[in-house]
Coordinates of C-alpha atoms in Angstrom, one line a residue:
X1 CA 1.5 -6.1 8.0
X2 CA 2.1 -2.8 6.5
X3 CA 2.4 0.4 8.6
X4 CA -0.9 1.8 7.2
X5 CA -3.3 -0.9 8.7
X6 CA -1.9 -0.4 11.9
X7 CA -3.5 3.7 11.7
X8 CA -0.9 5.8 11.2
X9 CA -1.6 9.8 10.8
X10 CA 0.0 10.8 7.8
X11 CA -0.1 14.3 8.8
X12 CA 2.5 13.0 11.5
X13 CA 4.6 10.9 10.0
X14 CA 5.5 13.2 7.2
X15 CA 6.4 15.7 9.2
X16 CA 10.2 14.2 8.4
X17 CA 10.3 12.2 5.6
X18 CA 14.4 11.4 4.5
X19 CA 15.0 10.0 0.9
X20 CA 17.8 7.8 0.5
X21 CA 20.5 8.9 -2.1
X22 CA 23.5 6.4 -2.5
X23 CA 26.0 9.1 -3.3
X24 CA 26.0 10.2 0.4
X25 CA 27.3 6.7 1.9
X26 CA 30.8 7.5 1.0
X27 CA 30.7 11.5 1.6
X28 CA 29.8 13.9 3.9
X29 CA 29.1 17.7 3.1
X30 CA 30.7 20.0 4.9
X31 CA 31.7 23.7 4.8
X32 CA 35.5 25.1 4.1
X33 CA 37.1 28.1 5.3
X34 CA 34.9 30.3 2.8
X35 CA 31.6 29.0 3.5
X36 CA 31.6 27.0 0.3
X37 CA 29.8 23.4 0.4
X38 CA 32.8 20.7 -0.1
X39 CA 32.2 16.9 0.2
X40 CA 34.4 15.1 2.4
X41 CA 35.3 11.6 2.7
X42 CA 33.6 9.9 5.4
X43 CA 36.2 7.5 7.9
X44 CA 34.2 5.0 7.3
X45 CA 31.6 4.3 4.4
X46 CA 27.9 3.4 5.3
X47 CA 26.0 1.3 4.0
X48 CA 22.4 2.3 3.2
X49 CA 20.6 0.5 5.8
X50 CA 22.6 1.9 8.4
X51 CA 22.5 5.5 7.5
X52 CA 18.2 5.2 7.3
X53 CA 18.7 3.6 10.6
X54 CA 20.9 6.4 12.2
X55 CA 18.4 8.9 10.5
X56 CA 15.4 6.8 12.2
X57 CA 17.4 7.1 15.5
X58 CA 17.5 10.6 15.1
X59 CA 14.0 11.2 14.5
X60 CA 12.7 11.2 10.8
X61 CA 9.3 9.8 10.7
X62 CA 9.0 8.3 7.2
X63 CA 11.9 6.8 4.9
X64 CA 11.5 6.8 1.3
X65 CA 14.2 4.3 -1.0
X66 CA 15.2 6.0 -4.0
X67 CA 17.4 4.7 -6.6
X68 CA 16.8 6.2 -10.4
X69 CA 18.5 3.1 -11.4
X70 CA 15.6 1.0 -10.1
X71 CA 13.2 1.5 -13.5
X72 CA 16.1 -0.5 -15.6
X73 CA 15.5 -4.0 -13.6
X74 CA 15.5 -5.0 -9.9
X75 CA 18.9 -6.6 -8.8
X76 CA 18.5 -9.3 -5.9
X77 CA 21.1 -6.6 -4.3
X78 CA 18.5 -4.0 -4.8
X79 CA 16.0 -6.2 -3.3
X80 CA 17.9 -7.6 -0.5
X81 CA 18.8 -3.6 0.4
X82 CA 15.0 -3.1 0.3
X83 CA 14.3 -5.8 2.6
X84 CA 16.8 -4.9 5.0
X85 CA 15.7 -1.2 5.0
X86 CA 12.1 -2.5 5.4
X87 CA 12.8 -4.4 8.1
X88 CA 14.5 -1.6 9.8
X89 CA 11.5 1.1 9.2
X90 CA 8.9 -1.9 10.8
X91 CA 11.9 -2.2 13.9
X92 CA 10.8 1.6 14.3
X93 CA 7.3 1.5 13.0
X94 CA 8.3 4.0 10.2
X95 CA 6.7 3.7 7.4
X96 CA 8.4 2.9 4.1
X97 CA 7.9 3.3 0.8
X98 CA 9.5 3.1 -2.4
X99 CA 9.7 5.8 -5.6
X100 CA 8.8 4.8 -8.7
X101 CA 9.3 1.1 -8.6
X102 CA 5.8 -0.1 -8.0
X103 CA 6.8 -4.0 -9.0
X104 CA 9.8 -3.5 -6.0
X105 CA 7.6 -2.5 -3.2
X106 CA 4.9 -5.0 -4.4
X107 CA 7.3 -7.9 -4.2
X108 CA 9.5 -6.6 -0.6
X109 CA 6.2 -5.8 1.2
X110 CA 6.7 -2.1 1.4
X111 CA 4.1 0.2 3.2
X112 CA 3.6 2.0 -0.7
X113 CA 5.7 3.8 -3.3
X114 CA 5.9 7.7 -4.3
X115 CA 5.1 8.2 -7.7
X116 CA 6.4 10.7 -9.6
X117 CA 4.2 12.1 -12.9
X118 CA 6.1 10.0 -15.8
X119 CA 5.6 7.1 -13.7
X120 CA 3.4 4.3 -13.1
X121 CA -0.4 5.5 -13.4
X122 CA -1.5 5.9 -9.8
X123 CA -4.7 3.9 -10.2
X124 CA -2.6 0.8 -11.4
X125 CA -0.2 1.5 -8.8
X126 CA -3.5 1.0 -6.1
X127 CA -4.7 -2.2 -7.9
X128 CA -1.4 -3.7 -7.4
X129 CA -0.6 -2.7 -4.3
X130 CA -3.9 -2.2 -2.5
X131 CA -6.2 -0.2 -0.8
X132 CA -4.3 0.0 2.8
X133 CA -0.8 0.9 0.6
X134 CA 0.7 4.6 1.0
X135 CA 1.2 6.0 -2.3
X136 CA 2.1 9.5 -2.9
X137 CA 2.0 11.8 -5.9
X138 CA 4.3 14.3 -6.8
X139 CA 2.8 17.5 -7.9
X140 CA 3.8 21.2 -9.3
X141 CA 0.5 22.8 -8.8
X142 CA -3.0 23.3 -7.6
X143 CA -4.3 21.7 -10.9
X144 CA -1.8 18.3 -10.7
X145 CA -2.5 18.3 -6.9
X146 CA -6.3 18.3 -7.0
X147 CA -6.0 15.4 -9.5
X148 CA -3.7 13.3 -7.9
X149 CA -6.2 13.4 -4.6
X150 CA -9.4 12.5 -6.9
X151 CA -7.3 9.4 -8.2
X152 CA -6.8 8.1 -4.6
X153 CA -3.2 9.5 -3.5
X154 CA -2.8 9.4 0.3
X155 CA -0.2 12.2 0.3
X156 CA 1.2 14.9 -1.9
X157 CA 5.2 16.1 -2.5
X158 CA 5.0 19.4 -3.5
X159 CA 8.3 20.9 -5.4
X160 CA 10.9 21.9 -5.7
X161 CA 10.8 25.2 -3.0
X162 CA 14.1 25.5 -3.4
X163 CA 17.3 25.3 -5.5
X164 CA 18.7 21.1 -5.5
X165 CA 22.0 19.1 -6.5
X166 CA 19.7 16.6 -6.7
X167 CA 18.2 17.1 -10.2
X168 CA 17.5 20.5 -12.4
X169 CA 15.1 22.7 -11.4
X170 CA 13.7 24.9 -14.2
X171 CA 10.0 26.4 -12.2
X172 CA 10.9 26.3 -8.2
X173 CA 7.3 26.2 -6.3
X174 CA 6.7 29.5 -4.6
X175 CA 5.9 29.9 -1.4
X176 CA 2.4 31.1 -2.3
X177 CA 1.7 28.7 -4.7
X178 CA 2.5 25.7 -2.4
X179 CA -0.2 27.2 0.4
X180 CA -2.7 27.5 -2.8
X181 CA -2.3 23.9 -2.8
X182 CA -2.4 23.0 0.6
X183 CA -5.4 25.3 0.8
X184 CA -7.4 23.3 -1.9
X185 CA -6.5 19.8 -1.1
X186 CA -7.5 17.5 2.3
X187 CA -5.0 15.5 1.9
X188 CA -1.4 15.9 3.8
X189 CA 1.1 18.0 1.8
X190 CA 5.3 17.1 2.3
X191 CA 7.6 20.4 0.3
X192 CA 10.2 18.5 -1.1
X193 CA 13.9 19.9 -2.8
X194 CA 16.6 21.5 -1.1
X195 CA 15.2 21.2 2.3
X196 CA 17.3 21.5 5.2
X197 CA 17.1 22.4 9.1
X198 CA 18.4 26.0 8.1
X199 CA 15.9 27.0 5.3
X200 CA 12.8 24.8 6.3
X201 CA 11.5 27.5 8.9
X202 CA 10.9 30.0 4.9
X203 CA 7.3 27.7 5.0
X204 CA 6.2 28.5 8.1
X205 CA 2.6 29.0 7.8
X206 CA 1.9 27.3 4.0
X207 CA 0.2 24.4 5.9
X208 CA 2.7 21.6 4.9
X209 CA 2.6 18.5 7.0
X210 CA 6.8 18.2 6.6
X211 CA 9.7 18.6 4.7
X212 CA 11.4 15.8 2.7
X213 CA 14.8 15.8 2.4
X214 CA 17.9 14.3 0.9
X215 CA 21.2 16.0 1.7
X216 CA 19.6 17.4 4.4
X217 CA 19.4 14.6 6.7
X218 CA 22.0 12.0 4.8
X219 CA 25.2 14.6 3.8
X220 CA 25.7 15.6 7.6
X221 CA 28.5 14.0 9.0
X222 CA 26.5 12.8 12.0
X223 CA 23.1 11.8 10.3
X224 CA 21.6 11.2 14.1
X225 CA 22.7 14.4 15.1
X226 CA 21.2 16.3 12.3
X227 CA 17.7 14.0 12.4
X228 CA 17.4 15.5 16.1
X229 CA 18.5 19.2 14.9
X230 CA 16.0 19.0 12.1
X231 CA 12.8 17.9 14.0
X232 CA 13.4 20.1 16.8
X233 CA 13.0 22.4 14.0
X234 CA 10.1 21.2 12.3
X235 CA 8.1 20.7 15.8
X236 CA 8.5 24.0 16.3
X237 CA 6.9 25.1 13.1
X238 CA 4.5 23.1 12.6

């Protein structure tokens, strides 16, 4: 049974929404002497299940697996790592979904996929998957964001509001522009890129329903301990 049929409020369950990143397992990042960002070996590597469940523990509400690697075929490793991670997020009654890979969350029983806009056609994506999965859209704008609700999204990721080691940023999403968009859609809005518990409170006030993150729940040495830091945070701003 996905996570969807059972109810769930959207606008509460993206108010911390952590995507996995696979470079994190073996690094932490922390600062030196100068301030500077380094990454530092962690004692002991995690695996990805384990750091989504630690990041669960600590309070993020929605887990999204992300591998870029996914599109060039589905290994039974990449599969078993979805199950397991699936099974974790229904232990916690977190919803899960997967990016891109619509034929992956199809075939492990995720609660939907986040689609970004080179990838599978979101109305496809909802005749595979069905009317009761979660399937987000990513958008850049009012324009992309008022078409990704009229073809059936559930939830927007609005981006990137601020500078990422993640991928290139050429246009970062103002502050004003993401509350035009949260202003002229119904459905729930997460700000996605470079998000962390120190910059998140900049969008107070744009009517986001959370902050998705990568480094800035999985490159903290102590990913529980950050989870809780980073809610406490977002409850307070939202």
């Amino acid at each position: 049974m996905s996570v969807k049929s059972q109810d769930i409020d959207l606008n509460k369950d993206l108010l911390l929404y952590a995507v996995t990143d696979s470079s994190w397992l073996e690094f932490s990042e922390n600062c030196d002497s100068d301030g500077n960002k380094v990454r530092v070996r962690r004692d002991t590597p995690l695996t990805l299940p384990l750091s989504c469940e630690l990041a669960i523990k600590g309070g993020v509400t929605m887990i999204q697996l992300r591998n870029k690697e996914f599109g060039t075929g589905i290994s039974n490793r990449d599969r078993h790592e979805a199950l397991e991670i699936r099974d974790i997020c229904r232990k916690y009654s977190v919803p899960f979904v997967i990016d891109d890979d619509v034929e992956l969350a199809y075939e492990t029983g995720a609660d939907g996929v986040h689609l970004g806009l080179d990838d599978t056609d979101l109305t496809e994506a909802r005749r595979i998957l069905g009317d009761s999965a979660i399937i987000g859209a990513t958008a850049h704008n009012v324009e992309e964001a008022k078409a990704a609700e009229a073809a059936g999204a559930d939830y927007l990721g609005c981006g990137a509001v601020f500078p990422t080691a993640t991928k290139a940023v050429k246009n970062r999403l103002t502050y004003e522009e993401l509350s035009r968009i949260t202003a002229n859609v119904k459905i729930p809005v997460v700000a996605i890129a470079g998000i962390t518990a120190d910059n998140v409170m900049q969008l107070k006030g744009s009517g986001i329903a959370g902050a998705a993150t990568i480094s800035g729940i999985f490159a903290a040495a102590d990913i529980e301990k950050e989870a809780i830091r980073f809610k406490t945070v977002l409850e307070q701003m939202i």
